[in-house]
Coordinates of C-alpha atoms in Angstrom, one line a residue:
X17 CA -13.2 -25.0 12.4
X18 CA -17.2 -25.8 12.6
X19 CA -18.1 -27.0 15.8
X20 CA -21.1 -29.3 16.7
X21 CA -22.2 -29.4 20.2
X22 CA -24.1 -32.5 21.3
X23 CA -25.7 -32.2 25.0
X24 CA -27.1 -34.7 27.3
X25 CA -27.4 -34.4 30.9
X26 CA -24.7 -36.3 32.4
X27 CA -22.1 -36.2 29.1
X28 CA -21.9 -39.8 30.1
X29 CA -23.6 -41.6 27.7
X30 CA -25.9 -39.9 24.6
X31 CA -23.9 -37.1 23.6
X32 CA -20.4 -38.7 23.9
X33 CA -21.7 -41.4 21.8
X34 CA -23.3 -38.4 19.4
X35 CA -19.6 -36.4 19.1
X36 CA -17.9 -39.7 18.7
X37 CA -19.4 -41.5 16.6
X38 CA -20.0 -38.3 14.4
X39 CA -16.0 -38.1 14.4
X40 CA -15.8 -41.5 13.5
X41 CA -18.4 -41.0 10.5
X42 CA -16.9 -37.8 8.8
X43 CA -14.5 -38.0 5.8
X44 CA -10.9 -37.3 6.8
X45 CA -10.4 -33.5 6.4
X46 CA -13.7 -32.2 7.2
X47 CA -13.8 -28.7 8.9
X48 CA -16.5 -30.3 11.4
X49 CA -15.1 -30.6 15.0
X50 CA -17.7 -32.4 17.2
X51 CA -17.5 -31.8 20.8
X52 CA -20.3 -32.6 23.8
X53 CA -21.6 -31.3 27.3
X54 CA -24.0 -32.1 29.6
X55 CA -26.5 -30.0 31.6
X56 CA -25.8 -31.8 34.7
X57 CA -21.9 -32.9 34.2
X58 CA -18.8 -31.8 36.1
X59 CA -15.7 -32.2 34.7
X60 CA -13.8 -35.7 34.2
X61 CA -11.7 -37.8 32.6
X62 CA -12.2 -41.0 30.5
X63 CA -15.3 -42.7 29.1
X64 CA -17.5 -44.2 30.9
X65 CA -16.7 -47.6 30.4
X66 CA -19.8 -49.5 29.3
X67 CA -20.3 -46.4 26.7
X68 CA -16.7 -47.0 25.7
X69 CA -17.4 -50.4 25.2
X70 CA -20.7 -49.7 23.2
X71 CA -19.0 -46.7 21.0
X72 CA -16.1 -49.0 20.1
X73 CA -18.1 -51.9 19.0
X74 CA -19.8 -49.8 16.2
X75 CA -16.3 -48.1 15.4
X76 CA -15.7 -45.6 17.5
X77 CA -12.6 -43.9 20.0
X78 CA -13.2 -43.3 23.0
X79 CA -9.8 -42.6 24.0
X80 CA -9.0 -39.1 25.7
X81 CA -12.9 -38.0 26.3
X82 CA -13.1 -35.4 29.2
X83 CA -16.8 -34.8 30.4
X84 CA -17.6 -31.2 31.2
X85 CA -20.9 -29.0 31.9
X86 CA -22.8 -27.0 29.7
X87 CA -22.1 -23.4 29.8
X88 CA -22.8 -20.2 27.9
X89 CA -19.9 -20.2 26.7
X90 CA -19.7 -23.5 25.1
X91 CA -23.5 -22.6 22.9
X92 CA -21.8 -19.4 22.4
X93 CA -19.4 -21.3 20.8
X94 CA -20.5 -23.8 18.7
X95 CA -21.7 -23.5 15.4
X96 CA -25.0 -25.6 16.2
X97 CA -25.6 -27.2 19.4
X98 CA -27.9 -30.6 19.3
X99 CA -29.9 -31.9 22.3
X100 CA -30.3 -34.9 22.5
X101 CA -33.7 -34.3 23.8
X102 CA -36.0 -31.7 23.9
X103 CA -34.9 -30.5 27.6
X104 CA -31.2 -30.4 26.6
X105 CA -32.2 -27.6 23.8
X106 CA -34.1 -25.7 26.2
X107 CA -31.1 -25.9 28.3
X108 CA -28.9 -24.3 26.0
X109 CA -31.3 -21.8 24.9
X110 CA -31.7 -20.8 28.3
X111 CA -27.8 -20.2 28.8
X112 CA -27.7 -18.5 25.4
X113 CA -30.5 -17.5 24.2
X114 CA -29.2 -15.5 21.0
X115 CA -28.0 -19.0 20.1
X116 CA -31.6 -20.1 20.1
X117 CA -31.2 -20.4 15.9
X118 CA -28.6 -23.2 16.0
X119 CA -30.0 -24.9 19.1
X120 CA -32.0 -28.0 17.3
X121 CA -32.6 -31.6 19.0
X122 CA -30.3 -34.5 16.9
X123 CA -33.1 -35.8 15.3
X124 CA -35.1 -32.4 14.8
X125 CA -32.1 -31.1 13.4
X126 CA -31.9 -34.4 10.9
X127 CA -35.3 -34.0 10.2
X128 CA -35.3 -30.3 9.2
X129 CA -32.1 -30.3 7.6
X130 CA -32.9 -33.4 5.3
X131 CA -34.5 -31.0 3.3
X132 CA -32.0 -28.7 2.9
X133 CA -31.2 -30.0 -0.6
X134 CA -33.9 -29.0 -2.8
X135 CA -37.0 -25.8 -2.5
X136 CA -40.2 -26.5 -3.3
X137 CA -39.4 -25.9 -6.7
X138 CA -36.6 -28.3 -6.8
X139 CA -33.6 -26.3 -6.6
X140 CA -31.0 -26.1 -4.1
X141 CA -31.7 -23.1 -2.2
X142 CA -29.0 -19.9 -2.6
X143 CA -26.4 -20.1 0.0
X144 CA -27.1 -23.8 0.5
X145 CA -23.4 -25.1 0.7
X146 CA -22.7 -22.3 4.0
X147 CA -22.9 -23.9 7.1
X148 CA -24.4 -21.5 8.4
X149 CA -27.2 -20.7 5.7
X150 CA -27.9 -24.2 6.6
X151 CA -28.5 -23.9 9.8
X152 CA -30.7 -20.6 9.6
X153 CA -33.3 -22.6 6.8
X154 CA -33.8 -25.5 9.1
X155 CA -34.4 -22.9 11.8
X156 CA -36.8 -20.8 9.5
X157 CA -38.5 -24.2 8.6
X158 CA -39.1 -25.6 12.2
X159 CA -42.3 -23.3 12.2
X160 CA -43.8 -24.8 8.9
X161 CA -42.7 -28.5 8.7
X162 CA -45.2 -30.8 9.1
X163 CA -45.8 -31.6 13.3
X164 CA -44.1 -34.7 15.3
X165 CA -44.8 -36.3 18.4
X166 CA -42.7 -34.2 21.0
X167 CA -40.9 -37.1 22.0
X168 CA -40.2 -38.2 18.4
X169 CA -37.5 -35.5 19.0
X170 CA -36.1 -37.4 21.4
X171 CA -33.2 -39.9 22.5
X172 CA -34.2 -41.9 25.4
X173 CA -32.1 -41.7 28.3
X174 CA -30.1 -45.2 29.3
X175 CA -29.0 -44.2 32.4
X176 CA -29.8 -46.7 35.4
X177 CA -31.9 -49.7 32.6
X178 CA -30.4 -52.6 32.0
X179 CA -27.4 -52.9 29.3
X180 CA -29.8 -53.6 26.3
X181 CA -30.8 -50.2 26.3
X182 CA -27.9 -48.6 26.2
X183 CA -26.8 -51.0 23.0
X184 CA -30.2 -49.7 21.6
X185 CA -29.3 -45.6 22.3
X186 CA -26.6 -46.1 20.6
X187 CA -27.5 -47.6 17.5
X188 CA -30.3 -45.1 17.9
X189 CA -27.8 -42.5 17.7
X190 CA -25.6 -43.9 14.7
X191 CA -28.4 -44.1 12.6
X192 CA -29.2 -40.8 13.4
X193 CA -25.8 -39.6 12.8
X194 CA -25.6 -41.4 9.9
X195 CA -28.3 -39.4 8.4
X196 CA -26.5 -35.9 9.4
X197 CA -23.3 -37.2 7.8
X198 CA -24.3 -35.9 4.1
X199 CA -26.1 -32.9 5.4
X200 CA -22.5 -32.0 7.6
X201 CA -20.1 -33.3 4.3
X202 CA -20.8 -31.1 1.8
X203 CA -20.3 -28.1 4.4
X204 CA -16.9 -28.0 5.2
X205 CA -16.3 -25.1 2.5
X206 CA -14.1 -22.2 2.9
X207 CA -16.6 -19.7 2.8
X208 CA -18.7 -21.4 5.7
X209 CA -15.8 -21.1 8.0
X210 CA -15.4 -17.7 7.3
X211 CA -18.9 -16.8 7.5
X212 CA -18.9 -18.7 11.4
X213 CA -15.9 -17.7 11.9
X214 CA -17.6 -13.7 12.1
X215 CA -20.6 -15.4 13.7
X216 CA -19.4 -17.8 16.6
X217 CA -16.1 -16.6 18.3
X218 CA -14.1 -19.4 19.8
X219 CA -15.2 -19.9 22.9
X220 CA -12.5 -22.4 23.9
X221 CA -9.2 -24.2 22.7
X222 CA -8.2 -28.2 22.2
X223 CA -11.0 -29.8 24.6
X224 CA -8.2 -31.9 26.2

């Protein structure tokens, strides 16, 4: 199992919307397993309910979510790990800094990845269908793609703004998803898993 860690700072809103709507979006089958954390959670039970609300209206299941903190453990874990802002990667590189190679923001992630398909010379790159290789050429290429705004990289918090915002996040963050969706489908191969499986020991059983 390939798992995709999504972290926010509460797990309240941004990245439970990121691993659900993610698990709504793959293809039935798919070796992905997206989980969340947050770098200022503590563990709890249920949804917030205007997130729940919000997820479910753009086909989501919020049903059984249990928020929890970041820990080493869980970036240790996790096949990449997604901030949904610039401070949630540095947060996770922080607990884990070997990890610091799969620790990507959503959209920097999207971004880097989207080129995964093809090398300058128009041909998929060696190794392209492992996870893993994946992961490690967006990594290599964060140094030489062309520059963004910082907070391009970023998800805007909701947290304490009026209800509007919180719709906006999350479309914000299905789009997003959406756009990781063909990058994360055609990864799910055996040889992937196997490679993470040497790479990223399981930190941690069912989440519930």
């Amino acid at each position: 199992m390939i798992r995709v860690l999504f972290v926010c700072t509460g797990n309240v809103h941004r990245s439970a919307l990121a691993e659900r709507l993610l698990a709504a979006r793959l293809p039935r089958g798919q070796a992905v397993r997206p989980e969340s954390a947050g770098t200022q959670a503590w563990p709890r039970s249920g949804m917030e309910h205007s997130t729940r609300r919000v997820l479910e209206r753009l086909g989501g299941d919020g049903s059984g979510f249990v928020a929890r903190p970041l820990t080493a453990r869980l970036v240790l874990g996790s096949a990449l790990v997604l901030g949904l802002s610039r401070e949630h990667r540095e947060a996770a590189v922080r607990l884990a800094p070997s990890a610091m190679r799969r620790c990507f923001t959503l959209k920097e992630f999207v971004r880097l990845a989207g080129g995964e398909e093809a090398d300058g010379d128009g041909q998929r790159p060696e190794g392209a269908g492992d996870f893993a290789a994946v992961v490690a050429a967006a990594a290599a290429r964060r140094g030489h793609a062309a520059p963004v705004p910082p907070e391009a990289d970023d998800v805007a918090d909701p947290r304490g703004r009026p209800s509007a915002a919180l719709v906006r996040c999350a479309r914000e963050i299905d789009d997003v998803v959406g756009s990781l969706i063909p990058v994360v489908r055609s990864l799910g191969n055996d040889a992937g898993q196997s490679a993470l499986a040497q790479k990223t020991p399981s930190a941690y059983g069912s989440r519930n």
